[in-house]
PDB file of C-alpha atoms in Angstrom:
ATOM      1  CA  MET A   7     -14.326 -27.376  19.117  1.00 55.00           C
ATOM      2  CA  SER A   8     -17.767 -27.442  17.614  1.00 73.00           C
ATOM      3  CA  ALA A   9     -18.869 -26.381  14.176  1.00 94.00           C
ATOM      4  CA  PHE A  10     -19.569 -22.765  13.350  1.00 98.00           C
ATOM      5  CA  THR A  11     -22.077 -20.933  11.176  1.00 98.00           C
ATOM      6  CA  VAL A  12     -21.792 -17.707   9.209  1.00 98.00           C
ATOM      7  CA  ARG A  13     -24.843 -15.469   8.983  1.00 98.00           C
ATOM      8  CA  PRO A  14     -25.817 -11.843   8.461  1.00 98.00           C
ATOM      9  CA  ALA A  15     -25.279  -9.725  11.566  1.00 98.00           C
ATOM     10  CA  ARG A  16     -28.199  -8.431  13.611  1.00 98.00           C
ATOM     11  CA  THR A  17     -28.387  -5.404  15.869  1.00 98.00           C
ATOM     12  CA  ALA A  18     -28.098  -7.762  18.855  1.00 98.00           C
ATOM     13  CA  ASP A  19     -24.597  -8.682  17.557  1.00 98.00           C
ATOM     14  CA  VAL A  20     -23.200  -5.141  17.541  1.00 98.00           C
ATOM     15  CA  ARG A  21     -21.833  -5.139  21.084  1.00 98.00           C
ATOM     16  CA  GLY A  22     -20.215  -8.516  20.404  1.00 98.00           C
ATOM     17  CA  ILE A  23     -18.640  -7.172  17.209  1.00 98.00           C
ATOM     18  CA  HIS A  24     -17.343  -4.239  19.251  1.00 97.00           C
ATOM     19  CA  ARG A  25     -15.799  -6.682  21.764  1.00 97.00           C
ATOM     20  CA  LEU A  26     -14.183  -8.654  18.911  1.00 97.00           C
ATOM     21  CA  LEU A  27     -12.724  -5.431  17.527  1.00 96.00           C
ATOM     22  CA  ASP A  28     -11.312  -4.016  20.771  1.00 94.00           C
ATOM     23  CA  PRO A  29      -8.178  -6.213  21.155  1.00 93.00           C
ATOM     24  CA  TYR A  30      -7.159  -5.404  17.565  1.00 89.00           C
ATOM     25  CA  VAL A  31      -7.664  -1.704  18.185  1.00 88.00           C
ATOM     26  CA  GLN A  32      -5.496  -1.955  21.312  1.00 89.00           C
ATOM     27  CA  ARG A  33      -2.739  -3.618  19.241  1.00 86.00           C
ATOM     28  CA  ARG A  34      -3.154  -0.953  16.499  1.00 80.00           C
ATOM     29  CA  ILE A  35      -4.044  -3.592  13.917  1.00 81.00           C
ATOM     30  CA  LEU A  36      -7.527  -2.199  13.193  1.00 83.00           C
ATOM     31  CA  LEU A  37      -9.020   1.236  13.624  1.00 79.00           C
ATOM     32  CA  GLY A  38     -11.593   1.603  16.380  1.00 85.00           C
ATOM     33  CA  LYS A  39     -15.252   2.110  15.627  1.00 90.00           C
ATOM     34  CA  ASP A  40     -17.770   3.704  17.933  1.00 91.00           C
ATOM     35  CA  LEU A  41     -20.869   1.683  18.741  1.00 95.00           C
ATOM     36  CA  VAL A  42     -23.026   4.135  16.794  1.00 95.00           C
ATOM     37  CA  VAL A  43     -20.923   3.533  13.659  1.00 92.00           C
ATOM     38  CA  LEU A  44     -21.293  -0.234  14.079  1.00 96.00           C
ATOM     39  CA  TYR A  45     -25.068   0.078  14.517  1.00 97.00           C
ATOM     40  CA  GLU A  46     -25.267   2.293  11.429  1.00 94.00           C
ATOM     41  CA  SER A  47     -23.405  -0.304   9.380  1.00 96.00           C
ATOM     42  CA  VAL A  48     -24.732  -3.541  10.898  1.00 98.00           C
ATOM     43  CA  GLN A  49     -26.293  -4.550   7.569  1.00 97.00           C
ATOM     44  CA  GLN A  50     -22.778  -4.650   6.061  1.00 97.00           C
ATOM     45  CA  PHE A  51     -21.589  -7.321   8.530  1.00 98.00           C
ATOM     46  CA  VAL A  52     -21.619 -11.075   8.598  1.00 98.00           C
ATOM     47  CA  VAL A  53     -20.694 -12.936  11.764  1.00 98.00           C
ATOM     48  CA  ALA A  54     -19.348 -16.381  12.541  1.00 98.00           C
ATOM     49  CA  GLU A  55     -20.926 -18.034  15.551  1.00 97.00           C
ATOM     50  CA  ALA A  56     -20.226 -21.199  17.533  1.00 97.00           C
ATOM     51  CA  ASP A  57     -22.281 -22.348  20.496  1.00 94.00           C
ATOM     52  CA  GLY A  58     -24.031 -18.975  20.656  1.00 94.00           C
ATOM     53  CA  GLU A  59     -20.764 -16.991  20.820  1.00 96.00           C
ATOM     54  CA  LEU A  60     -19.389 -14.702  18.144  1.00 98.00           C
ATOM     55  CA  ILE A  61     -16.047 -16.004  16.943  1.00 98.00           C
ATOM     56  CA  GLY A  62     -15.554 -13.725  13.954  1.00 98.00           C
ATOM     57  CA  CYS A  63     -16.957 -11.007  11.764  1.00 98.00           C
ATOM     58  CA  GLY A  64     -16.386  -9.104   8.573  1.00 98.00           C
ATOM     59  CA  ALA A  65     -18.063  -6.336   6.624  1.00 97.00           C
ATOM     60  CA  LEU A  66     -18.623  -5.456   2.990  1.00 98.00           C
ATOM     61  CA  HIS A  67     -18.625  -1.726   2.299  1.00 93.00           C
ATOM     62  CA  VAL A  68     -19.600  -0.608  -1.202  1.00 92.00           C
ATOM     63  CA  ILE A  69     -17.290   2.107  -2.501  1.00 86.00           C
ATOM     64  CA  TRP A  70     -18.448   2.500  -6.102  1.00 83.00           C
ATOM     65  CA  GLU A  71     -20.578   0.861  -8.784  1.00 88.00           C
ATOM     66  CA  ASP A  72     -18.177  -2.042  -9.299  1.00 90.00           C
ATOM     67  CA  LEU A  73     -16.036  -1.799  -6.161  1.00 90.00           C
ATOM     68  CA  ALA A  74     -16.423  -2.736  -2.493  1.00 94.00           C
ATOM     69  CA  GLU A  75     -14.116  -3.123   0.489  1.00 90.00           C
ATOM     70  CA  ILE A  76     -13.838  -6.066   2.842  1.00 96.00           C
ATOM     71  CA  ARG A  77     -13.259  -4.482   6.220  1.00 93.00           C
ATOM     72  CA  THR A  78     -13.216  -5.341   9.913  1.00 94.00           C
ATOM     73  CA  LEU A  79     -12.375  -8.986   9.229  1.00 96.00           C
ATOM     74  CA  ILE A  80     -11.724 -10.603  12.612  1.00 96.00           C
ATOM     75  CA  VAL A  81     -11.410 -14.173  13.869  1.00 97.00           C
ATOM     76  CA  VAL A  82     -10.770 -14.830  17.555  1.00 96.00           C
ATOM     77  CA  ASP A  83      -7.399 -16.446  18.238  1.00 94.00           C
ATOM     78  CA  GLU A  84      -8.874 -19.766  19.404  1.00 95.00           C
ATOM     79  CA  TRP A  85     -10.553 -20.207  16.002  1.00 97.00           C
ATOM     80  CA  LEU A  86      -7.677 -19.218  13.732  1.00 95.00           C
ATOM     81  CA  HIS A  87      -6.724 -21.760  11.032  1.00 95.00           C
ATOM     82  CA  ARG A  88     -10.102 -23.518  11.268  1.00 96.00           C
ATOM     83  CA  GLY A  89     -11.721 -22.033   8.142  1.00 97.00           C
ATOM     84  CA  VAL A  90     -13.598 -19.212   9.852  1.00 98.00           C
ATOM     85  CA  GLY A  91     -11.835 -16.397   8.001  1.00 97.00           C
ATOM     86  CA  ARG A  92     -12.198 -18.242   4.708  1.00 97.00           C
ATOM     87  CA  ALA A  93     -15.947 -18.712   5.340  1.00 98.00           C
ATOM     88  CA  LEU A  94     -16.411 -15.047   6.262  1.00 98.00           C
ATOM     89  CA  VAL A  95     -14.632 -13.877   3.091  1.00 98.00           C
ATOM     90  CA  ALA A  96     -16.663 -16.328   0.983  1.00 98.00           C
ATOM     91  CA  ALA A  97     -19.912 -14.959   2.442  1.00 98.00           C
ATOM     92  CA  LEU A  98     -18.799 -11.387   1.752  1.00 98.00           C
ATOM     93  CA  GLU A  99     -17.813 -12.310  -1.803  1.00 98.00           C
ATOM     94  CA  ASP A 100     -21.248 -13.882  -2.347  1.00 98.00           C
ATOM     95  CA  GLU A 101     -22.878 -10.685  -1.091  1.00 98.00           C
ATOM     96  CA  ALA A 102     -20.673  -8.605  -3.395  1.00 98.00           C
ATOM     97  CA  ARG A 103     -21.716 -10.719  -6.383  1.00 97.00           C
ATOM     98  CA  GLU A 104     -25.403 -10.319  -5.447  1.00 97.00           C
ATOM     99  CA  LEU A 105     -24.908  -6.545  -5.364  1.00 97.00           C
ATOM    100  CA  GLY A 106     -23.201  -6.568  -8.759  1.00 97.00           C
ATOM    101  CA  VAL A 107     -19.773  -5.656  -7.406  1.00 96.00           C
ATOM    102  CA  GLN A 108     -16.940  -6.887  -9.604  1.00 95.00           C
ATOM    103  CA  ARG A 109     -13.854  -5.906  -7.575  1.00 91.00           C
ATOM    104  CA  LEU A 110     -13.046  -6.244  -3.878  1.00 95.00           C
ATOM    105  CA  PHE A 111     -10.487  -4.143  -2.034  1.00 88.00           C
ATOM    106  CA  CYS A 112      -8.870  -4.800   1.340  1.00 90.00           C
ATOM    107  CA  LEU A 113      -6.197  -3.105   3.418  1.00 84.00           C
ATOM    108  CA  THR A 114      -4.425  -5.757   5.442  1.00 87.00           C
ATOM    109  CA  PHE A 115      -1.424  -7.073   7.294  1.00 88.00           C
ATOM    110  CA  GLU A 116      -2.594 -10.612   6.358  1.00 92.00           C
ATOM    111  CA  VAL A 117      -1.212 -10.602   2.823  1.00 93.00           C
ATOM    112  CA  ASP A 118      -0.755 -14.391   2.575  1.00 96.00           C
ATOM    113  CA  PHE A 119      -4.339 -15.055   3.710  1.00 97.00           C
ATOM    114  CA  PHE A 120      -5.795 -12.707   1.108  1.00 96.00           C
ATOM    115  CA  THR A 121      -3.393 -13.862  -1.616  1.00 97.00           C
ATOM    116  CA  ARG A 122      -4.698 -17.415  -1.114  1.00 97.00           C
ATOM    117  CA  ARG A 123      -8.179 -15.992  -1.739  1.00 97.00           C
ATOM    118  CA  GLY A 124      -7.212 -14.421  -5.068  1.00 97.00           C
ATOM    119  CA  PHE A 125      -6.305 -10.908  -3.943  1.00 95.00           C
ATOM    120  CA  ALA A 126      -3.163  -9.200  -5.240  1.00 91.00           C
ATOM    121  CA  PRO A 127      -1.293  -6.103  -4.069  1.00 89.00           C
ATOM    122  CA  ILE A 128      -2.156  -2.929  -5.961  1.00 81.00           C
ATOM    123  CA  GLY A 129      -0.345   0.276  -6.732  1.00 71.00           C
ATOM    124  CA  GLU A 130      -1.673   3.651  -7.777  1.00 61.00           C
ATOM    125  CA  GLN A 131      -4.476   4.542 -10.184  1.00 57.00           C
ATOM    126  CA  VAL A 132      -6.837   1.591  -9.965  1.00 61.00           C
ATOM    127  CA  VAL A 133      -9.834   3.695 -11.019  1.00 57.00           C
ATOM    128  CA  ASP A 134     -10.176   6.086 -13.912  1.00 58.00           C
ATOM    129  CA  PRO A 135      -9.769   9.835 -13.261  1.00 59.00           C
ATOM    130  CA  ASP A 136     -13.520  10.572 -13.398  1.00 64.00           C
ATOM    131  CA  VAL A 137     -14.282   7.973 -10.708  1.00 62.00           C
ATOM    132  CA  TYR A 138     -11.295   9.175  -8.658  1.00 55.00           C
ATOM    133  CA  SER A 139     -12.672  12.725  -8.715  1.00 61.00           C
ATOM    134  CA  GLN A 140     -15.940  11.422  -7.238  1.00 63.00           C
ATOM    135  CA  LEU A 141     -14.370   9.059  -4.694  1.00 61.00           C
ATOM    136  CA  VAL A 142     -12.021  11.706  -3.325  1.00 62.00           C
ATOM    137  CA  ARG A 143     -15.136  13.579  -2.075  1.00 62.00           C
ATOM    138  CA  SER A 144     -16.147  10.729   0.223  1.00 65.00           C
ATOM    139  CA  PRO A 145     -15.668  11.288   3.971  1.00 62.00           C
ATOM    140  CA  ASP A 146     -15.241   7.515   4.463  1.00 66.00           C
ATOM    141  CA  GLU A 147     -11.804   6.464   5.737  1.00 64.00           C
ATOM    142  CA  GLY A 148     -11.977   3.221   3.752  1.00 58.00           C
ATOM    143  CA  VAL A 149     -12.307   5.150   0.517  1.00 59.00           C
ATOM    144  CA  ALA A 150      -9.310   7.298   1.514  1.00 57.00           C
ATOM    145  CA  GLU A 151      -7.370   4.077   2.221  1.00 60.00           C
ATOM    146  CA  PHE A 152      -8.331   2.695  -1.175  1.00 60.00           C
ATOM    147  CA  LEU A 153      -7.179   5.893  -2.890  1.00 58.00           C
ATOM    148  CA  ASP A 154      -3.995   5.836  -0.788  1.00 56.00           C
ATOM    149  CA  LEU A 155      -4.535   9.430   0.306  1.00 50.00           C
ATOM    150  CA  ALA A 156      -1.819  10.983   2.449  1.00 46.00           C
ATOM    151  CA  HIS A 157      -4.070  11.829   5.419  1.00 41.00           C
ATOM    152  CA  VAL A 158      -4.702   8.137   6.193  1.00 45.00           C
ATOM    153  CA  LYS A 159      -1.117   6.939   5.792  1.00 45.00           C
ATOM    154  CA  PRO A 160      -0.128   7.379   9.474  1.00 44.00           C
ATOM    155  CA  ASN A 161      -2.913   4.924  10.397  1.00 47.00           C
ATOM    156  CA  THR A 162      -2.150   2.422   7.649  1.00 50.00           C
ATOM    157  CA  LEU A 163       1.627   2.059   7.786  1.00 53.00           C
ATOM    158  CA  GLY A 164       2.662  -1.521   7.141  1.00 64.00           C
ATOM    159  CA  ASN A 165      -0.668  -2.489   5.605  1.00 77.00           C
ATOM    160  CA  THR A 166      -0.907  -3.741   2.054  1.00 84.00           C
ATOM    161  CA  ARG A 167      -3.598  -2.523  -0.327  1.00 82.00           C
ATOM    162  CA  MET A 168      -5.001  -5.527  -2.204  1.00 87.00           C
ATOM    163  CA  LEU A 169      -7.623  -6.064  -4.892  1.00 89.00           C
ATOM    164  CA  LYS A 170      -9.533  -9.053  -6.277  1.00 95.00           C
ATOM    165  CA  THR A 171     -11.647  -9.291  -9.399  1.00 94.00           C
ATOM    166  CA  LEU A 172     -14.677 -11.516  -8.888  1.00 96.00           C
TER     167      LEU A 172
END
């Protein structure tokens, strides 16, 4: 296999990101996203590419002043255990630092992978009550996952909520 590069996503990558996402949606590992949602959030994504093909992606979604979520982290099976996921997370962490974000959240089945990257499982009350009262107003599912709200639990069973301080 050849080398790969990680770069910011472009609108031309959106359909490829959608194709990367589909098998994980079918296996109920990740929630599906409509193309319009991916286009609206393309600036949040980085992609890994080898020989002109997308082999992975991930997104950084800002939740609050000091908090962002790593979401939609995908590496195609043929490229697993070759450093692609690690490189995607590193790029997203660099972006978070540039934005001034100090904590990263993820909701994942891949606990060992994220633990090796400095994330740790979290419980309740990871933001103060004033911030919670603002976040609970967000229509974003990722924010609801972070807050561990009951209406997202059927879609997140078995996932672990994890947090990393940068």
